[in-house]
C-alpha cells in the first residue's frame, strides 16, 4: 500500500473515497464534517438521513464507519466515521484505530482503491496530534485491506510536519 501525506483541503481530493470525521448524528457539524457536507451538497445529507431512519436510528457508534455518495465532491464516496473524544483518564486509542480500520473495511466493500483520511479526532475532540498520527499510521499499516493508496490530508503545516515525522 502506498502511503502519502498532503497538506490541504480534504474536500478537494480526487480519490475513490474520502473519510469524514463525522459526529454520531451523521447530520453534519463543524470542522471536516461541516466542510464535507457544505461542499458535497444535499445528496450526502439525504443519504445520512436515510441511514438515521434505518439501521443507525441512535446514531453511528464511535469507531464504526458507513459510506454515502460524495455528492458534488471529486470522489465517488464519503466514508463517515465517528472518532472518540480524547480522555486523559481513559485509553480510547483502540476506538481511534478502529476509525481507520473500519473505514478501510468499508472501502473494501465498495471496491475503492484510493482513500483520503483527515487526522480524525484532532480538532474539537482534542486528540493530541502526535499521538493521533502514531495511532493512524499504525492502524493503516496493519490493516488487512485491498486499498492500494492511502492519503492523509492534513489541514495545516503543523499537522503535516507531525505526520511526516511519524511516517
Short mmCIF file of N, CA, C and O in Angstrom, two decimals, residues 36-118:
data_model
loop_
_atom_site.label_atom_id
_atom_site.label_comp_id
_atom_site.label_asym_id
_atom_site.label_seq_id
_atom_site.Cartn_x
_atom_site.Cartn_y
_atom_site.Cartn_z
N UNK A 36 -17.29 18.94 4.47
CA UNK A 36 -17.70 17.88 3.54
C UNK A 36 -19.17 18.02 3.19
O UNK A 36 -19.55 17.93 2.02
N UNK A 37 -20.00 18.26 4.18
CA UNK A 37 -21.44 18.42 3.92
C UNK A 37 -21.72 19.67 3.07
O UNK A 37 -22.53 19.60 2.13
N UNK A 38 -21.05 20.78 3.37
CA UNK A 38 -21.28 22.01 2.60
C UNK A 38 -20.84 21.84 1.15
O UNK A 38 -21.57 22.17 0.22
N UNK A 39 -19.65 21.31 0.96
CA UNK A 39 -19.09 21.20 -0.39
C UNK A 39 -19.73 20.06 -1.18
O UNK A 39 -19.88 20.15 -2.39
N UNK A 40 -20.10 18.99 -0.51
CA UNK A 40 -20.68 17.83 -1.19
C UNK A 40 -22.13 18.04 -1.59
O UNK A 40 -22.63 17.36 -2.49
N UNK A 41 -22.81 18.93 -0.90
CA UNK A 41 -24.19 19.23 -1.25
C UNK A 41 -25.20 18.37 -0.54
O UNK A 41 -24.87 17.50 0.27
N UNK A 42 -26.48 18.60 -0.84
CA UNK A 42 -27.57 17.95 -0.11
C UNK A 42 -27.68 16.45 -0.32
O UNK A 42 -28.34 15.76 0.47
N UNK A 43 -27.05 15.91 -1.35
CA UNK A 43 -27.13 14.47 -1.59
C UNK A 43 -26.54 13.67 -0.43
O UNK A 43 -27.04 12.60 -0.08
N UNK A 44 -25.45 14.19 0.16
CA UNK A 44 -24.82 13.50 1.29
C UNK A 44 -25.76 13.49 2.49
O UNK A 44 -26.00 12.44 3.10
N UNK A 45 -26.32 14.65 2.81
CA UNK A 45 -27.24 14.74 3.94
C UNK A 45 -28.47 13.86 3.73
O UNK A 45 -28.94 13.21 4.67
N UNK A 46 -28.95 13.79 2.51
CA UNK A 46 -30.12 12.95 2.21
C UNK A 46 -29.83 11.49 2.52
O UNK A 46 -30.64 10.79 3.14
N UNK A 47 -28.65 11.00 2.11
CA UNK A 47 -28.30 9.60 2.41
C UNK A 47 -28.06 9.40 3.90
O UNK A 47 -28.40 8.34 4.45
N UNK A 48 -27.49 10.40 4.56
CA UNK A 48 -27.29 10.30 6.01
C UNK A 48 -28.63 10.22 6.74
O UNK A 48 -28.77 9.47 7.70
N UNK A 49 -29.60 10.98 6.28
CA UNK A 49 -30.94 10.92 6.88
C UNK A 49 -31.54 9.52 6.73
O UNK A 49 -32.19 9.01 7.64
N UNK A 50 -31.33 8.91 5.58
CA UNK A 50 -31.84 7.55 5.36
C UNK A 50 -31.16 6.56 6.30
O UNK A 50 -31.80 5.65 6.83
N UNK A 51 -29.87 6.72 6.51
CA UNK A 51 -29.14 5.85 7.45
C UNK A 51 -29.69 6.02 8.86
O UNK A 51 -29.86 5.04 9.59
N UNK A 52 -29.97 7.26 9.26
CA UNK A 52 -30.52 7.53 10.58
C UNK A 52 -31.93 6.97 10.72
O UNK A 52 -32.34 6.54 11.79
N UNK A 53 -32.69 6.98 9.63
CA UNK A 53 -34.06 6.45 9.67
C UNK A 53 -34.06 4.92 9.68
O UNK A 53 -35.05 4.30 10.05
N UNK A 54 -32.93 4.31 9.31
CA UNK A 54 -32.82 2.86 9.25
C UNK A 54 -31.97 2.30 10.36
O UNK A 54 -32.28 2.47 11.55
N UNK A 55 -30.87 1.68 9.99
CA UNK A 55 -30.06 0.94 10.95
C UNK A 55 -29.31 1.79 11.96
O UNK A 55 -28.83 1.26 12.96
N UNK A 56 -29.17 3.10 11.73
CA UNK A 56 -28.44 3.95 12.67
C UNK A 56 -29.35 4.97 13.33
O UNK A 56 -29.01 6.15 13.44
N UNK A 57 -30.52 4.52 13.78
CA UNK A 57 -31.50 5.39 14.40
C UNK A 57 -30.98 6.12 15.63
O UNK A 57 -31.38 7.23 15.92
N UNK A 58 -30.05 5.48 16.33
CA UNK A 58 -29.46 6.12 17.52
C UNK A 58 -28.12 6.78 17.20
O UNK A 58 -27.42 7.22 18.10
N UNK A 59 -27.78 6.84 15.93
CA UNK A 59 -26.51 7.44 15.52
C UNK A 59 -25.46 6.39 15.23
O UNK A 59 -25.61 5.22 15.59
N UNK A 60 -24.41 6.81 14.57
CA UNK A 60 -23.30 5.91 14.25
C UNK A 60 -22.39 5.79 15.46
O UNK A 60 -21.91 6.80 15.99
N UNK A 61 -22.14 4.57 15.94
CA UNK A 61 -21.29 4.40 17.12
C UNK A 61 -19.83 4.83 16.86
O UNK A 61 -19.33 4.71 15.75
N UNK A 62 -19.19 5.28 17.90
CA UNK A 62 -17.78 5.67 17.84
C UNK A 62 -16.94 4.47 17.35
O UNK A 62 -17.15 3.35 17.79
N UNK A 63 -16.03 4.75 16.41
CA UNK A 63 -15.15 3.72 15.89
C UNK A 63 -15.70 2.95 14.71
O UNK A 63 -15.00 2.15 14.10
N UNK A 64 -16.97 3.16 14.37
CA UNK A 64 -17.60 2.48 13.24
C UNK A 64 -17.54 3.38 12.00
O UNK A 64 -17.23 4.56 12.09
N UNK A 65 -17.90 2.84 10.84
CA UNK A 65 -17.86 3.60 9.59
C UNK A 65 -18.98 3.16 8.67
O UNK A 65 -19.40 1.99 8.70
N UNK A 66 -19.46 4.08 7.87
CA UNK A 66 -20.53 3.83 6.90
C UNK A 66 -20.31 4.76 5.71
O UNK A 66 -19.77 5.85 5.87
N UNK A 67 -20.73 4.32 4.52
CA UNK A 67 -20.50 5.11 3.30
C UNK A 67 -21.77 5.73 2.76
O UNK A 67 -22.87 5.18 2.92
N UNK A 68 -21.59 6.88 2.11
CA UNK A 68 -22.65 7.52 1.35
C UNK A 68 -22.04 7.99 0.02
O UNK A 68 -20.83 7.90 -0.19
N UNK A 69 -22.89 8.54 -0.81
CA UNK A 69 -22.41 9.21 -2.01
C UNK A 69 -21.48 10.35 -1.60
O UNK A 69 -21.53 10.82 -0.46
N UNK A 70 -20.69 10.83 -2.54
CA UNK A 70 -19.85 12.00 -2.30
C UNK A 70 -20.50 13.26 -2.84
O UNK A 70 -19.92 14.35 -2.76
N UNK A 71 -21.68 13.12 -3.40
CA UNK A 71 -22.38 14.30 -3.91
C UNK A 71 -21.54 15.04 -4.94
O UNK A 71 -21.11 14.46 -5.93
N UNK A 72 -21.27 16.29 -4.66
CA UNK A 72 -20.53 17.14 -5.60
C UNK A 72 -19.02 17.16 -5.38
O UNK A 72 -18.31 17.96 -6.00
N UNK A 73 -18.54 16.32 -4.49
CA UNK A 73 -17.10 16.24 -4.23
C UNK A 73 -16.41 15.46 -5.35
O UNK A 73 -17.03 14.63 -6.00
N UNK A 74 -15.10 15.68 -5.55
CA UNK A 74 -14.38 14.94 -6.59
C UNK A 74 -13.96 13.54 -6.15
O UNK A 74 -12.85 13.10 -6.39
N UNK A 75 -14.85 12.85 -5.46
CA UNK A 75 -14.64 11.48 -5.01
C UNK A 75 -15.92 10.73 -5.34
O UNK A 75 -16.93 11.33 -5.66
N UNK A 76 -15.87 9.40 -5.26
CA UNK A 76 -17.09 8.61 -5.50
C UNK A 76 -17.93 8.45 -4.25
O UNK A 76 -19.15 8.42 -4.31
N UNK A 77 -17.24 8.30 -3.11
CA UNK A 77 -17.93 8.05 -1.86
C UNK A 77 -17.34 8.87 -0.72
O UNK A 77 -16.17 9.25 -0.76
N UNK A 78 -18.16 9.08 0.29
CA UNK A 78 -17.70 9.60 1.58
C UNK A 78 -17.91 8.48 2.58
O UNK A 78 -18.99 7.89 2.66
N UNK A 79 -16.86 8.16 3.30
CA UNK A 79 -16.95 7.18 4.37
C UNK A 79 -16.96 7.98 5.68
O UNK A 79 -16.01 8.69 5.98
N UNK A 80 -18.06 7.88 6.40
CA UNK A 80 -18.24 8.62 7.65
C UNK A 80 -17.80 7.74 8.80
O UNK A 80 -18.21 6.57 8.89
N UNK A 81 -16.97 8.29 9.69
CA UNK A 81 -16.56 7.56 10.88
C UNK A 81 -16.58 8.52 12.05
O UNK A 81 -16.32 9.72 11.89
N UNK A 82 -16.92 8.00 13.22
CA UNK A 82 -17.02 8.82 14.41
C UNK A 82 -15.82 8.55 15.31
O UNK A 82 -15.67 7.45 15.84
N UNK A 83 -14.97 9.55 15.44
CA UNK A 83 -13.80 9.43 16.30
C UNK A 83 -14.16 9.63 17.76
O UNK A 83 -15.16 10.26 18.09
N UNK A 84 -13.31 9.11 18.64
CA UNK A 84 -13.54 9.30 20.07
C UNK A 84 -13.05 10.67 20.53
O UNK A 84 -12.13 11.24 19.97
N UNK A 85 -13.70 11.16 21.57
CA UNK A 85 -13.21 12.36 22.25
C UNK A 85 -12.01 11.92 23.09
O UNK A 85 -12.05 10.88 23.75
N UNK A 86 -10.92 12.69 23.04
CA UNK A 86 -9.73 12.34 23.81
C UNK A 86 -10.01 12.43 25.30
O UNK A 86 -10.76 13.30 25.75
N UNK A 87 -9.44 11.51 26.05
CA UNK A 87 -9.59 11.48 27.50
C UNK A 87 -8.24 11.25 28.15
O UNK A 87 -7.48 10.39 27.69
N UNK A 88 -7.95 11.99 29.18
CA UNK A 88 -6.70 11.77 29.93
C UNK A 88 -6.84 10.61 30.92
O UNK A 88 -5.85 10.05 31.36
N UNK A 89 -8.08 10.25 31.26
CA UNK A 89 -8.30 9.23 32.28
C UNK A 89 -8.68 7.86 31.71
O UNK A 89 -8.72 6.89 32.44
N UNK A 90 -8.97 7.78 30.41
CA UNK A 90 -9.40 6.53 29.79
C UNK A 90 -8.68 6.36 28.45
O UNK A 90 -8.66 7.28 27.64
N UNK A 91 -8.11 5.19 28.23
CA UNK A 91 -7.43 4.93 26.97
C UNK A 91 -8.45 4.58 25.88
O UNK A 91 -9.06 3.52 25.92
N UNK A 92 -8.63 5.49 24.95
CA UNK A 92 -9.57 5.29 23.86
C UNK A 92 -8.87 5.10 22.52
O UNK A 92 -9.48 5.24 21.46
N UNK A 93 -7.58 4.76 22.57
CA UNK A 93 -6.80 4.63 21.34
C UNK A 93 -7.31 3.51 20.44
O UNK A 93 -7.23 3.63 19.22
N UNK A 94 -7.87 2.45 21.00
CA UNK A 94 -8.41 1.37 20.16
C UNK A 94 -9.60 1.86 19.34
O UNK A 94 -9.79 1.45 18.20
N UNK A 95 -10.41 2.76 19.92
CA UNK A 95 -11.53 3.33 19.18
C UNK A 95 -11.04 4.21 18.03
O UNK A 95 -11.60 4.19 16.94
N UNK A 96 -9.97 4.97 18.28
CA UNK A 96 -9.42 5.81 17.21
C UNK A 96 -8.84 4.94 16.11
O UNK A 96 -9.09 5.17 14.92
N UNK A 97 -8.10 3.91 16.46
CA UNK A 97 -7.56 2.99 15.45
C UNK A 97 -8.69 2.34 14.65
O UNK A 97 -8.58 2.17 13.43
N UNK A 98 -9.78 2.00 15.33
CA UNK A 98 -10.92 1.38 14.67
C UNK A 98 -11.52 2.30 13.60
O UNK A 98 -12.01 1.81 12.58
N UNK A 99 -11.48 3.60 13.81
CA UNK A 99 -11.98 4.53 12.78
C UNK A 99 -11.27 4.29 11.45
O UNK A 99 -11.89 4.30 10.39
N UNK A 100 -9.97 4.08 11.52
CA UNK A 100 -9.18 3.86 10.30
C UNK A 100 -9.40 2.47 9.72
O UNK A 100 -9.63 2.33 8.52
N UNK A 101 -9.38 1.44 10.56
CA UNK A 101 -9.54 0.09 10.04
C UNK A 101 -10.96 -0.16 9.54
O UNK A 101 -11.15 -0.81 8.51
N UNK A 102 -11.96 0.38 10.24
CA UNK A 102 -13.34 0.24 9.79
C UNK A 102 -13.59 1.00 8.49
O UNK A 102 -14.31 0.54 7.61
N UNK A 103 -12.97 2.16 8.35
CA UNK A 103 -13.10 2.93 7.11
C UNK A 103 -12.48 2.16 5.95
O UNK A 103 -13.06 2.13 4.85
N UNK A 104 -11.36 1.52 6.18
CA UNK A 104 -10.74 0.72 5.12
C UNK A 104 -11.57 -0.52 4.81
O UNK A 104 -11.68 -0.92 3.65
N UNK A 105 -12.20 -1.10 5.82
CA UNK A 105 -13.09 -2.24 5.59
C UNK A 105 -14.26 -1.82 4.70
O UNK A 105 -14.60 -2.50 3.74
N UNK A 106 -14.85 -0.67 5.00
CA UNK A 106 -15.95 -0.16 4.18
C UNK A 106 -15.44 0.14 2.76
O UNK A 106 -16.11 -0.19 1.78
N UNK A 107 -14.26 0.71 2.65
CA UNK A 107 -13.68 0.99 1.34
C UNK A 107 -13.53 -0.30 0.53
O UNK A 107 -13.81 -0.32 -0.68
N UNK A 108 -13.13 -1.36 1.19
CA UNK A 108 -13.01 -2.65 0.51
C UNK A 108 -14.37 -3.14 -0.01
O UNK A 108 -14.45 -3.67 -1.11
N UNK A 109 -15.41 -2.96 0.77
CA UNK A 109 -16.73 -3.41 0.32
C UNK A 109 -17.21 -2.60 -0.88
O UNK A 109 -17.99 -3.09 -1.69
N UNK A 110 -16.74 -1.37 -0.99
CA UNK A 110 -17.11 -0.51 -2.12
C UNK A 110 -16.25 -0.77 -3.36
O UNK A 110 -16.61 -0.36 -4.45
N UNK A 111 -15.10 -1.39 -3.16
CA UNK A 111 -14.15 -1.57 -4.25
C UNK A 111 -13.27 -0.35 -4.46
O UNK A 111 -12.68 -0.17 -5.53
N UNK A 112 -13.13 0.48 -3.44
CA UNK A 112 -12.30 1.68 -3.52
C UNK A 112 -10.82 1.32 -3.46
O UNK A 112 -10.40 0.56 -2.60
N UNK A 113 -10.05 1.87 -4.38
CA UNK A 113 -8.60 1.63 -4.40
C UNK A 113 -7.84 2.74 -3.67
O UNK A 113 -6.78 2.51 -3.12
N UNK A 114 -8.40 3.96 -3.67
CA UNK A 114 -7.72 5.09 -3.02
C UNK A 114 -8.65 5.72 -1.99
O UNK A 114 -9.84 5.92 -2.24
N UNK A 115 -8.07 6.03 -0.82
CA UNK A 115 -8.82 6.60 0.29
C UNK A 115 -8.03 7.76 0.87
O UNK A 115 -6.83 7.63 1.14
N UNK A 116 -8.71 8.89 1.09
CA UNK A 116 -8.10 10.06 1.72
C UNK A 116 -8.68 10.24 3.12
O UNK A 116 -9.90 10.28 3.28
N UNK A 117 -7.79 10.32 4.10
CA UNK A 117 -8.19 10.47 5.51
C UNK A 117 -7.80 11.84 6.04
O UNK A 117 -6.70 12.32 5.75
N UNK A 118 -8.63 12.42 6.92
CA UNK A 118 -8.18 13.55 7.72
C UNK A 118 -7.52 13.00 8.98
O UNK A 118 -7.47 11.78 9.18
#
